[in-house]
């Protein structure tokens, strides 16, 4: 019997998403920056279009829940989660650009470069990326500057060369954009996905440990959990690309095969990818064992991430 039934989990995710939404609304509102800062209206509108009114808010959710595991709640984790969500939204805007995945639909609406224009999309993405670090450096995130610096450093790494950006580079290279296309091995795909998607989800979980100043063994456990759900998340994304449809996903389905992307679905087959997800959920249960019942929501989150329909 699951300690947190899936319907309770969905309710909790919905509640956190609403909390994140209103915090993001504040962070991108008229009073969000000091008075002397000029805010080009088109840039602000484009940033708000991208960030507000959509998205599962899974990354803020994981920050909040992993921080709660270490007894930290309130404004600090919420701000850290919003910083990560801003960086995630930037990654989606740039991922959708014509020179990247060339997508017209995101979160059920025209992508930013379609709704506005390409230059605005690039700049709004840049501004969301830098806003993420502005938010993380604020005192309300944590009173101890060392904790804030650790968050800034970890997010920089998760979002950068060895993380999301590096993974995006490998992803495009694997499509044969820069050199002759070559099939990736399973372990190459795992590495690529750990970077392009896993790193930000892993950061979400690590952030909880950092905010809670967790000891070495608890930090290692939450980090491992983050890596597992990060991997599960992209396998689910690749399965949805094959098994779902554009209306349900709010983004174009069936694009990976068309682009000849190497995914674990191509490497393992649909059945094999589902089996891998089951394995990862079981692994998540194992690494959370030391936390006992306190980690029940994170257990439910691993199941949700593996079985998500959008
Ligand atoms: C989509 O992420 C991009 C990937 C990393 C595969 P999400 O599925 O979390 O997107 P939103 O935030 O809910 O729209
Ligand atoms: C990209 O993965 C993940 C990011 C770093 C944004 P995908 O290209 O598969 O993400 P979707 O399917 O467009 O959301
Ligand atoms: Mg992509
Ligand atoms: Mg894409
Ligand atoms: Mg995808």
XYZ file of C-alpha atoms and ligand atoms in Angstrom:
341
model
C 0.000 0.000 0.000
C 1.464 3.352 -0.994
C 1.793 5.825 1.848
C 1.059 8.737 -0.503
C -1.630 7.609 -2.959
C -1.236 9.022 -6.441
C -4.361 11.222 -6.200
C -2.945 12.882 -3.057
C 0.330 13.359 -4.884
C -1.457 15.074 -7.790
C -3.229 17.363 -5.364
C 0.099 18.263 -3.740
C 1.741 18.913 -7.119
C -1.182 21.141 -8.130
C -0.913 23.086 -4.864
C 2.845 23.596 -5.253
C 2.396 24.587 -8.906
C -0.076 27.294 -7.802
C 2.357 28.492 -5.139
C 5.175 28.627 -7.706
C 2.926 30.424 -10.171
C 2.157 33.245 -7.766
C 5.800 33.535 -6.695
C 6.863 33.700 -10.366
C 4.150 36.293 -10.992
C 5.726 38.382 -8.212
C 9.282 37.817 -9.503
C 8.302 38.960 -12.996
C 5.956 41.714 -11.857
C 6.296 45.496 -12.067
C 7.867 45.755 -8.606
C 10.238 42.836 -9.099
C 13.381 44.886 -9.667
C 14.692 48.074 -8.014
C 13.093 51.267 -9.325
C 16.119 52.491 -11.244
C 16.152 49.372 -13.440
C 14.694 50.092 -16.866
C 12.484 47.229 -18.014
C 11.946 47.118 -21.785
C 8.232 46.266 -21.968
C 8.539 43.837 -24.888
C 11.236 41.887 -23.041
C 9.163 41.728 -19.842
C 6.048 40.647 -21.754
C 7.976 37.927 -23.555
C 9.449 36.644 -20.288
C 6.024 36.597 -18.662
C 4.505 34.853 -21.701
C 7.085 32.116 -21.393
C 7.096 31.564 -17.676
C 3.530 32.187 -16.523
C 0.412 30.127 -17.108
C 1.777 26.724 -17.977
C 4.119 23.919 -17.128
C 3.932 21.204 -14.531
C 6.368 23.049 -12.222
C 8.029 19.769 -11.443
C 11.401 21.337 -10.769
C 10.141 23.787 -8.104
C 8.156 20.877 -6.672
C 11.301 18.772 -6.304
C 13.196 21.654 -4.694
C 10.393 22.178 -2.164
C 9.975 18.492 -1.371
C 13.670 17.736 -1.088
C 14.194 20.790 1.146
C 11.210 19.696 3.283
C 12.963 16.366 3.761
C 15.639 18.306 5.643
C 13.126 20.417 7.559
C 13.467 23.538 5.381
C 10.216 25.125 4.180
C 8.921 28.566 3.229
C 10.355 31.352 1.085
C 13.902 29.973 0.628
C 13.014 26.762 -1.235
C 10.220 28.553 -3.103
C 12.640 31.190 -4.433
C 15.262 28.568 -5.296
C 12.576 26.551 -7.114
C 11.469 29.652 -9.038
C 15.067 30.445 -10.003
C 15.372 26.945 -11.429
C 12.020 27.249 -13.207
C 13.228 30.496 -14.880
C 16.332 28.700 -16.120
C 14.225 25.739 -17.275
C 11.859 28.075 -19.182
C 14.849 29.704 -20.888
C 16.056 26.240 -21.914
C 12.650 25.519 -23.484
C 12.614 28.826 -25.401
C 16.046 28.205 -26.880
C 15.324 24.482 -27.463
C 12.322 25.468 -29.606
C 14.179 28.009 -31.770
C 14.307 27.400 -35.536
C 18.029 26.629 -35.351
C 17.454 24.107 -32.547
C 14.316 21.884 -32.580
C 12.273 24.331 -34.665
C 9.015 23.879 -32.748
C 5.854 25.961 -33.062
C 3.970 24.716 -30.017
C 4.919 24.690 -26.330
C 2.662 24.261 -23.309
C -0.309 24.308 -25.690
C 0.531 27.748 -27.088
C 2.695 29.157 -29.883
C 6.380 29.024 -28.941
C 7.901 32.361 -27.973
C 9.614 32.995 -31.306
C 6.259 32.368 -33.045
C 4.258 34.590 -30.690
C 6.923 37.335 -30.786
C 10.017 36.987 -32.975
C 13.304 35.137 -32.905
C 15.470 37.961 -31.534
C 13.004 38.608 -28.707
C 12.971 34.875 -27.913
C 16.759 34.737 -27.718
C 16.905 37.803 -25.471
C 14.005 36.725 -23.231
C 15.796 33.389 -22.812
C 19.039 35.178 -21.932
C 17.215 37.397 -19.424
C 15.549 34.379 -17.765
C 18.901 32.644 -17.487
C 20.490 35.608 -15.748
C 17.395 36.284 -13.615
C 17.760 32.760 -12.213
C 21.117 33.669 -10.669
C 19.867 37.090 -9.531
C 17.080 35.307 -7.606
C 19.369 32.647 -6.134
C 21.734 35.279 -4.758
C 18.968 37.032 -2.779
C 19.150 36.918 0.996
C 15.635 35.495 1.306
C 16.894 32.270 -0.284
C 19.049 31.528 2.774
C 20.619 33.752 5.435
C 24.016 32.045 5.041
C 25.887 33.412 1.998
C 27.856 30.162 1.736
C 24.636 28.282 1.112
C 23.607 30.768 -1.567
C 27.012 30.537 -3.247
C 26.737 26.742 -3.264
C 23.338 27.001 -4.964
C 24.670 29.480 -7.541
C 27.675 27.289 -8.301
C 25.605 24.096 -8.566
C 22.999 25.685 -10.815
C 25.757 27.142 -12.996
C 27.209 23.688 -13.405
C 23.864 21.933 -13.915
C 22.810 24.474 -16.530
C 26.136 24.767 -18.312
C 28.909 22.935 -20.144
C 28.713 19.615 -18.314
C 24.950 19.919 -17.870
C 21.988 21.175 -19.885
C 23.846 23.249 -22.503
C 26.484 20.574 -23.050
C 23.750 17.954 -23.358
C 21.891 20.048 -25.931
C 25.131 20.298 -27.916
C 25.583 16.520 -27.874
C 21.913 16.083 -28.785
C 22.244 18.225 -31.912
C 25.554 16.585 -32.796
C 23.850 13.187 -32.592
C 21.311 14.375 -35.161
C 24.219 14.821 -37.554
C 24.092 18.624 -37.522
C 27.825 19.201 -37.376
C 29.369 16.017 -38.655
C 28.257 12.695 -40.111
C 25.424 11.138 -38.149
C 26.307 8.059 -36.146
C 24.174 5.834 -33.950
C 24.879 6.408 -30.266
C 25.477 3.526 -27.889
C 23.139 3.070 -24.942
C 25.711 4.486 -22.557
C 26.300 7.521 -24.783
C 22.549 8.175 -24.795
C 22.417 7.856 -21.006
C 25.252 10.385 -20.630
C 23.702 12.816 -23.110
C 20.325 12.647 -21.362
C 21.835 12.955 -17.896
C 23.284 16.229 -19.131
C 20.518 17.756 -21.218
C 17.607 16.979 -18.899
C 18.890 15.092 -15.884
C 21.207 17.800 -14.611
C 18.468 20.359 -13.876
C 16.216 17.810 -12.165
C 19.180 16.542 -10.218
C 19.987 20.095 -9.182
C 16.384 20.477 -7.943
C 16.962 17.614 -5.503
C 20.501 18.609 -4.557
C 19.215 22.111 -3.817
C 17.077 20.660 -1.023
C 20.165 19.091 0.524
C 22.130 22.331 0.169
C 19.367 24.443 1.737
C 19.023 21.907 4.543
C 22.806 21.701 5.017
C 22.459 17.944 4.868
C 25.312 15.685 5.992
C 27.438 13.832 3.441
C 25.447 10.616 3.361
C 22.039 12.338 3.129
C 23.429 14.680 0.418
C 24.670 11.678 -1.540
C 21.291 9.936 -1.226
C 19.254 12.921 -2.411
C 21.753 13.475 -5.230
C 21.377 9.854 -6.345
C 17.601 10.183 -6.183
C 17.838 13.302 -8.382
C 19.959 11.481 -10.938
C 17.446 8.620 -11.040
C 14.382 10.804 -11.519
C 16.327 12.867 -14.055
C 16.950 9.770 -16.123
C 13.378 8.563 -15.734
C 12.074 11.971 -16.762
C 13.753 11.981 -20.181
C 12.874 8.333 -20.910
C 9.247 9.244 -20.182
C 9.603 12.310 -22.445
C 10.951 10.152 -25.267
C 8.187 7.565 -24.768
C 5.530 10.286 -24.812
C 7.004 11.578 -28.070
C 6.204 8.147 -29.568
C 3.089 7.112 -27.639
C 1.169 10.338 -27.100
C -0.150 13.081 -29.352
C 0.353 16.788 -29.864
C -2.996 17.828 -28.325
C -2.321 15.941 -25.080
C 1.304 17.036 -24.784
C 0.821 20.668 -25.786
C 3.998 20.265 -27.876
C 4.662 18.442 -31.131
C 4.697 14.640 -30.794
C 6.501 12.256 -33.125
C 9.436 14.571 -33.678
C 12.278 12.453 -32.320
C 11.981 9.664 -34.885
C 11.536 12.234 -37.652
C 14.760 13.931 -36.527
C 16.496 10.569 -36.198
C 17.244 11.254 -32.531
C 19.018 8.574 -30.548
C 16.868 7.927 -27.489
C 16.557 5.041 -25.068
C 13.305 4.208 -26.843
C 15.256 3.588 -30.048
C 18.004 1.758 -28.140
C 15.779 -0.416 -25.913
C 12.458 -0.450 -27.757
C 9.157 0.686 -26.233
C 8.846 -2.335 -23.932
C 12.474 -2.052 -22.881
C 12.082 1.650 -22.101
C 9.016 0.942 -19.924
C 10.944 -1.804 -18.125
C 13.818 0.628 -17.539
C 11.364 3.098 -15.994
C 10.104 0.402 -13.591
C 13.696 -0.345 -12.616
C 14.407 3.325 -11.964
C 11.300 3.709 -9.766
C 12.458 0.702 -7.719
C 15.938 2.212 -7.461
C 14.469 5.498 -6.250
C 12.632 3.568 -3.505
C 15.914 1.982 -2.450
C 17.902 5.203 -2.184
C 15.096 6.878 -0.211
C 14.926 4.055 2.365
C 17.143 5.795 4.941
C 14.664 8.706 5.090
C 11.706 6.500 6.048
C 8.164 7.846 5.752
C 9.413 11.449 5.444
C 10.309 10.656 1.825
C 6.885 9.310 0.818
C 6.102 12.298 -1.387
C 9.435 11.884 -3.191
C 8.599 8.187 -3.695
C 5.295 9.206 -5.253
C 7.139 11.817 -7.347
C 9.371 9.124 -8.860
C 6.275 7.118 -9.844
C 4.641 10.225 -11.272
C 7.713 11.155 -13.307
C 7.962 7.647 -14.778
C 4.245 7.356 -15.578
C 3.384 10.925 -16.471
C 0.977 11.490 -19.376
C 2.108 15.060 -20.172
C 10.148 19.507 -20.983
O 10.136 19.598 -19.582
C 11.522 19.556 -21.495
C 12.365 18.420 -21.143
C 13.378 18.563 -20.339
C 12.121 17.134 -21.745
P 8.774 19.517 -18.785
O 7.959 18.333 -19.275
O 9.038 19.579 -17.325
O 8.036 20.823 -19.259
P 6.968 21.745 -18.523
O 7.764 22.681 -17.672
O 6.041 20.882 -17.710
O 6.271 22.442 -19.660
C 15.249 19.231 -24.476
O 14.765 17.962 -24.737
C 15.403 19.454 -23.070
C 15.899 20.824 -22.823
C 17.099 21.050 -22.413
C 15.021 21.964 -23.034
P 13.626 17.864 -25.847
O 13.964 18.656 -27.042
O 13.238 16.447 -26.004
O 12.432 18.614 -25.064
P 10.984 18.843 -25.697
O 10.456 17.492 -26.106
O 11.152 19.791 -26.839
O 10.204 19.425 -24.542
Mg 15.732 19.324 -28.006
Mg 12.671 20.007 -28.136
Mg 11.265 15.637 -26.187
